Structures are given as C-alpha cells and as structure tokens.
Coordinates of N, CA, C and O and ligand atoms in Angstrom, one line a residue:
X1 N 6.5 3.8 -12.1 CA 5.1 4.3 -11.9 C 5.4 5.7 -11.7 O 6.2 6.4 -11.4
X2 N 4.3 6.7 -12.5 CA 4.5 7.9 -12.8 C 4.2 8.6 -11.3 O 3.0 8.1 -10.6
X3 N 4.9 9.4 -10.9 CA 4.9 10.2 -9.6 C 4.4 11.5 -10.0 O 4.8 12.3 -10.7
X4 N 3.3 12.1 -9.1 CA 2.8 13.3 -9.3 C 3.7 14.5 -8.6 O 4.0 13.9 -7.8
X5 N 4.0 15.4 -9.4 CA 4.8 16.5 -9.0 C 4.8 16.9 -7.5 O 5.9 16.7 -6.9
X6 N 3.5 16.9 -7.3 CA 3.5 17.5 -5.8 C 4.1 16.4 -4.7 O 4.6 16.7 -3.3
X7 N 4.1 15.3 -4.9 CA 4.1 14.1 -4.1 C 5.6 14.1 -3.7 O 5.9 13.7 -2.6
X8 N 6.5 14.6 -4.6 CA 7.9 14.6 -4.1 C 8.4 15.5 -2.8 O 9.4 15.3 -2.4
X9 N 7.3 16.5 -2.6 CA 7.5 17.5 -1.3 C 6.7 17.0 -0.4 O 6.5 17.6 0.8
X10 N 5.8 15.8 -0.4 CA 5.0 15.4 0.7 C 5.7 14.9 2.1 O 6.7 14.2 2.0
X11 N 5.1 15.4 3.1 CA 5.9 14.8 4.1 C 5.6 13.9 4.7 O 6.4 13.3 5.7
X12 N 5.0 12.8 3.9 CA 4.4 11.4 4.2 C 5.5 10.6 3.4 O 5.3 9.4 3.5
X13 N 6.3 11.2 2.8 CA 7.0 10.4 1.5 C 7.5 9.4 2.1 O 7.8 8.2 1.6
X14 N 8.2 9.6 3.3 CA 9.2 8.4 3.9 C 8.6 7.8 5.3 O 9.3 7.3 5.9
X15 N 7.1 8.1 5.3 CA 6.7 7.5 6.8 C 6.2 6.1 6.0 O 5.9 5.9 5.0
X16 N 5.7 5.2 7.0 CA 5.1 4.1 6.9 C 3.5 4.2 6.4 O 2.8 4.9 6.8
X17 N 3.3 3.5 5.2 CA 1.9 4.1 4.5 C 0.8 3.5 5.4 O -0.1 3.9 5.2
X18 N 1.3 2.4 6.4 CA 0.1 2.0 7.1 C -0.4 3.2 8.2 O -1.7 2.9 8.1
X19 N 0.4 4.1 8.4 CA -0.3 5.0 9.2 C -1.3 6.0 8.4 O -2.4 6.3 9.1
X20 N -1.1 6.0 7.0 CA -2.2 6.8 6.6 C -3.2 5.6 5.5 O -4.1 6.1 5.7
X21 N -3.2 4.5 5.6 CA -4.0 3.4 5.3 C -4.4 2.3 6.4 O -4.0 1.3 6.1
X22 N -4.9 2.9 7.6 CA -5.1 1.6 8.6 C -6.1 0.8 8.0 O -6.8 1.0 7.0
X23 N -5.8 -0.5 8.5 CA -6.7 -1.8 8.0 C -8.4 -1.1 8.6 O -9.1 -1.2 7.9
X24 N -8.7 -0.3 9.8 CA -9.8 0.0 10.2 C -9.8 1.4 10.8 O -8.6 1.8 11.2
X25 N -10.7 2.2 10.5 CA -10.7 3.5 10.8 C -11.3 3.4 12.3 O -11.3 4.6 12.7
X26 N -11.4 2.5 13.0 CA -11.8 2.5 14.3 C -10.7 1.8 15.4 O -9.8 1.5 14.8
X27 N -11.1 2.0 16.6 CA -10.1 1.5 17.7 C -8.7 1.9 17.4 O -8.4 3.3 17.3
X28 N -7.7 0.9 17.4 CA -6.4 1.5 17.0 C -6.2 2.1 15.8 O -5.2 3.2 15.7
X29 N -6.8 1.8 14.9 CA -6.7 2.7 13.7 C -7.2 4.2 13.6 O -6.5 5.2 13.3
X30 N -8.2 4.4 14.6 CA -8.7 5.6 14.8 C -7.3 6.5 15.3 O -7.0 7.9 15.0
X31 N -6.4 5.9 16.1 CA -5.1 6.7 16.6 C -4.2 7.0 15.4 O -3.5 8.0 15.3
X32 N -4.1 6.0 14.6 CA -3.1 6.1 13.5 C -3.5 7.2 12.6 O -2.8 8.3 12.0
X33 N -4.9 7.4 12.2 CA -5.4 8.4 11.5 C -5.3 9.8 12.5 O -4.9 10.7 11.6
X34 N -5.1 10.1 13.2 CA -5.0 11.0 14.3 C -3.5 11.6 14.1 O -3.2 12.7 13.9
X35 N -2.6 10.3 13.9 CA -1.3 10.8 13.9 C -0.9 11.1 12.5 O -0.3 12.0 12.2
X36 N -1.7 10.6 11.7 CA -1.4 11.1 10.0 C -2.2 12.1 9.7 O -1.3 13.1 9.1
X37 N -3.0 12.8 10.4 CA -3.6 14.3 10.3 C -2.6 15.2 10.9 O -2.3 16.2 10.6
X38 N -2.0 14.8 11.8 CA -0.7 15.5 12.5 C 0.2 15.9 11.6 O 0.8 17.2 11.5
X39 N 0.6 14.8 10.9 CA 1.8 15.0 10.0 C 1.1 16.0 8.7 O 1.7 16.7 8.1
X40 N 0.1 15.6 8.2 CA -0.6 16.7 7.3 C -0.6 17.9 7.5 O -0.6 18.8 6.6
X41 N -0.9 18.3 8.6 CA -1.0 19.6 9.2 C 0.3 20.5 8.9 O 0.1 21.5 8.7
X42 N 1.5 20.0 9.0 CA 2.7 20.7 8.4 C 3.1 20.0 7.3 O 4.3 20.6 6.8
X43 N 2.2 19.6 6.2 CA 2.7 19.3 4.8 C 2.8 20.6 4.0 O 1.7 21.1 4.0
X44 N 3.6 20.5 3.2 CA 3.7 21.9 2.4 C 2.9 21.6 1.1 O 2.6 22.5 0.6
X45 N 2.3 20.4 0.8 CA 1.4 19.8 -0.4 C -0.2 19.7 0.1 O -0.7 18.9 -0.3
X46 N -0.5 20.1 1.0 CA -1.8 19.6 1.8 C -2.8 19.9 0.7 O -3.6 19.0 0.4
X47 N -2.9 21.2 0.0 CA -3.8 21.5 -0.7 C -3.8 20.4 -2.3 O -5.2 20.1 -2.2
X48 N -2.9 20.5 -3.0 CA -3.0 19.9 -3.9 C -3.4 18.1 -3.5 O -3.9 17.5 -4.4
X49 N -2.7 17.8 -2.5 CA -3.1 16.5 -2.0 C -4.8 16.1 -1.8 O -5.4 15.2 -2.5
X50 N -5.3 17.1 -1.1 CA -6.8 17.1 -0.9 C -7.4 17.2 -2.3 O -8.4 16.6 -2.5
X51 N -6.9 18.3 -3.2 CA -7.7 18.3 -4.4 C -7.7 16.8 -5.0 O -8.5 16.7 -5.8
X52 N -6.3 16.6 -5.2 CA -6.2 15.1 -5.8 C -7.2 14.2 -5.1 O -7.8 13.2 -6.0
X53 N -7.2 14.1 -4.0 CA -8.2 12.8 -3.4 C -9.4 13.2 -3.8 O -10.3 12.3 -3.9
X54 N -10.1 14.5 -3.8 CA -11.3 14.9 -3.9 C -11.8 14.5 -5.4 O -12.7 13.9 -5.9
X55 N -10.8 14.7 -6.4 CA -11.0 14.6 -7.9 C -10.9 13.2 -8.2 O -11.7 12.9 -9.3
X56 N -10.5 12.3 -7.5 CA -10.1 11.0 -8.0 C -11.1 10.1 -7.2 O -10.9 8.8 -7.0
X57 N -12.1 10.7 -6.2 CA -12.6 10.3 -5.3 C -12.2 8.7 -4.5 O -12.4 7.7 -4.4
X58 N -11.1 9.4 -3.5 CA -10.3 8.4 -2.7 C -11.1 8.1 -1.7 O -11.6 8.6 -0.7
X59 N -11.3 6.7 -1.7 CA -12.4 6.3 -0.8 C -11.9 5.7 0.5 O -12.4 5.4 1.5
X60 N -10.4 5.6 0.5 CA -9.8 5.2 1.8 C -8.6 5.9 2.2 O -8.0 6.7 1.4
X61 N -8.2 5.9 3.3 CA -7.1 6.5 3.9 C -7.0 7.8 4.0 O -8.4 8.5 4.1
X62 N -6.2 8.6 5.0 CA -5.8 10.2 5.0 C -5.2 10.5 3.6 O -3.9 10.5 3.4
X63 N -6.1 11.5 3.3 CA -5.4 12.4 2.3 C -5.6 14.0 2.5 O -6.5 14.4 2.9
X64 N -4.6 15.1 2.5 CA -4.7 16.4 2.9 C -5.1 16.5 4.3 O -6.2 17.6 4.2
X65 N -4.9 15.9 5.2 CA -5.7 16.0 6.6 C -6.7 15.8 6.6 O -7.6 15.9 7.7
X66 N -7.6 14.7 5.8 CA -8.8 14.4 6.1 C -9.1 12.8 6.0 O -8.5 12.4 5.1
X67 N -10.1 12.2 6.3 CA -10.2 10.9 6.5 C -11.5 11.0 5.3 O -12.2 11.9 5.3
X68 N -12.0 9.4 5.1 CA -13.1 9.4 4.1 C -14.5 9.8 4.5 O -15.1 10.7 3.5
X69 N -14.6 10.2 5.6 CA -15.8 10.7 6.1 C -15.9 12.5 5.9 O -16.9 12.9 5.6
X70 N -14.9 12.9 6.2 CA -14.5 14.2 6.1 C -15.0 14.8 4.5 O -15.3 15.6 4.1
X71 N -14.1 13.7 3.8 CA -14.0 14.1 2.4 C -15.4 13.8 1.7 O -15.8 14.5 0.6
X72 N -15.9 12.8 2.1 CA -17.5 12.8 1.6 C -18.3 14.1 2.0 O -19.1 14.5 1.4
X73 N -17.8 14.7 3.2 CA -18.6 15.8 3.6 C -18.3 17.2 2.5 O -19.1 17.9 2.2
X74 N -17.0 17.3 2.2 CA -16.6 18.2 1.4 C -17.1 18.2 0.1 O -17.5 19.1 -0.7
X75 N -17.3 16.8 -0.4 CA -17.8 16.7 -2.0 C -18.8 15.3 -1.8 O -18.5 14.5 -2.0
X76 N -20.3 15.9 -1.4 CA -21.2 14.7 -1.0 C -21.5 14.1 -2.5 O -21.7 12.9 -2.3
X77 N -21.4 14.8 -3.5 CA -22.0 14.0 -4.7 C -20.8 13.3 -5.4 O -21.1 12.3 -6.0
X78 N -19.5 13.6 -5.1 CA -18.3 13.0 -5.9 C -18.1 11.5 -4.8 O -17.7 10.7 -5.6
X79 N -18.7 11.4 -3.6 CA -18.0 10.4 -2.8 C -19.5 10.0 -2.3 O -19.1 9.0 -1.3
X80 N -20.3 10.1 -3.1 CA -21.6 9.6 -2.4 C -21.6 8.0 -2.1 O -21.6 7.5 -3.2
X81 N -22.2 7.5 -1.4 CA -22.1 6.1 -1.1 C -23.4 5.9 -2.0 O -24.4 6.5 -1.8
X82 N -23.6 4.5 -2.4 CA -24.6 4.1 -3.4 C -25.6 4.1 -2.8 O -26.8 4.3 -3.2
X83 N -25.7 3.4 -1.5 CA -27.1 3.5 -0.5 C -27.6 4.6 -0.1 O -28.8 4.7 0.2
X84 N -27.0 5.7 -0.4 CA -27.5 7.2 -0.1 C -28.1 7.8 -1.4 O -28.7 8.7 -1.0
X85 N -28.0 7.1 -2.7 CA -28.7 7.8 -3.6 C -30.2 7.7 -3.6 O -30.8 6.5 -3.6
X86 N -31.1 8.8 -3.6 CA -32.2 8.5 -3.7 C -32.9 7.9 -4.6 O -32.5 7.9 -5.8
X87 N -33.9 7.0 -4.3 CA -34.6 6.2 -5.6 C -35.5 7.0 -6.3 O -36.0 7.9 -6.1
X88 N -35.2 6.3 -7.6 CA -36.1 7.3 -8.6 C -37.5 6.8 -8.5 O -38.0 5.5 -8.1
X89 N -38.5 7.7 -8.4 CA -39.8 7.4 -8.6 C -40.2 6.5 -9.6 O -39.8 6.5 -10.8
X90 N -41.1 5.4 -9.5 CA -41.7 4.9 -10.6 C -42.7 5.3 -11.6 O -43.4 6.3 -11.0
X91 N -42.5 5.1 -12.9 CA -43.5 5.8 -13.9 C -45.0 5.0 -13.0 O -45.3 3.8 -13.0
X92 N -45.9 5.9 -13.5 CA -47.5 5.4 -13.1 C -47.7 5.8 -11.7 O -48.8 5.7 -11.1
X93 N -46.3 6.2 -10.8 CA -46.8 6.5 -9.1 C -47.7 7.8 -9.4 O -47.5 8.7 -10.0
X94 N -48.4 7.7 -8.4 CA -49.4 9.0 -8.2 C -50.8 8.8 -8.3 O -51.4 8.0 -9.1
Ligands
SF4_101 S1 -1.2 16.3 3.0 FE1 -0.9 14.4 4.3 S2 -1.5 12.7 3.1 FE2 -0.9 14.2 1.4 S3 1.1 14.5 1.1 FE3 0.9 15.7 2.6 S4 1.2 14.3 4.6 FE4 0.8 13.3 2.8

C-alpha cells in the first residue's frame, strides 16, 4: 500500500486506529474522539492531514484534529450530506 509522505511523521502512527475511528461518535466513542484530538494537537503533520481529509472527503474518524461534523463545517460543499442538498424547482412551477 502506498504511504503518503507526511504519514511517516504522524503522531498516531503506532497508536490503536480504534482511537481515531471509534464505532460510534457518541457515548464511549466521544471520549475516544477527544483522546484522539489531544494526540492531534501535538502532531507535526496536522495541517497536511486535515487538508488530505478535506480533499478526499473523509466522512469517518478523526483527521487533523477534527471530527466529521467539524470537517463538514470547514468544507460544507465538499462533505455535504445528500439530504441537505436543496431540491431543484420543478419546471412549470410558478
Ligand atoms: S493530525 Fe491526528 S490523525 Fe492526523 S496524522 Fe496527526 S495524529 Fe494522526
């Protein structure tokens, strides 16, 4: 598998992936997310990690110190949920 160059310096490289990709973002998963974000705060490649997550529309897990909801706020069009796309008006309406 190809490894992106910045990932070699990732603070999470040898940590349990479950911390960054909990099964749920609620309950116990919320505490895992907060622990993961704490690791990200000290990570030397936080910026490229976040840029990668935004550009590839990562919908799950903690990337660059952000959770999915935060990434949707940073890039609302890139990660917009399908159900939030406004409906197109029908022809002949009015
Ligand atoms: S910013 Fe967080 S998720 Fe990204 S490489 Fe660093 S520790 Fe891992």
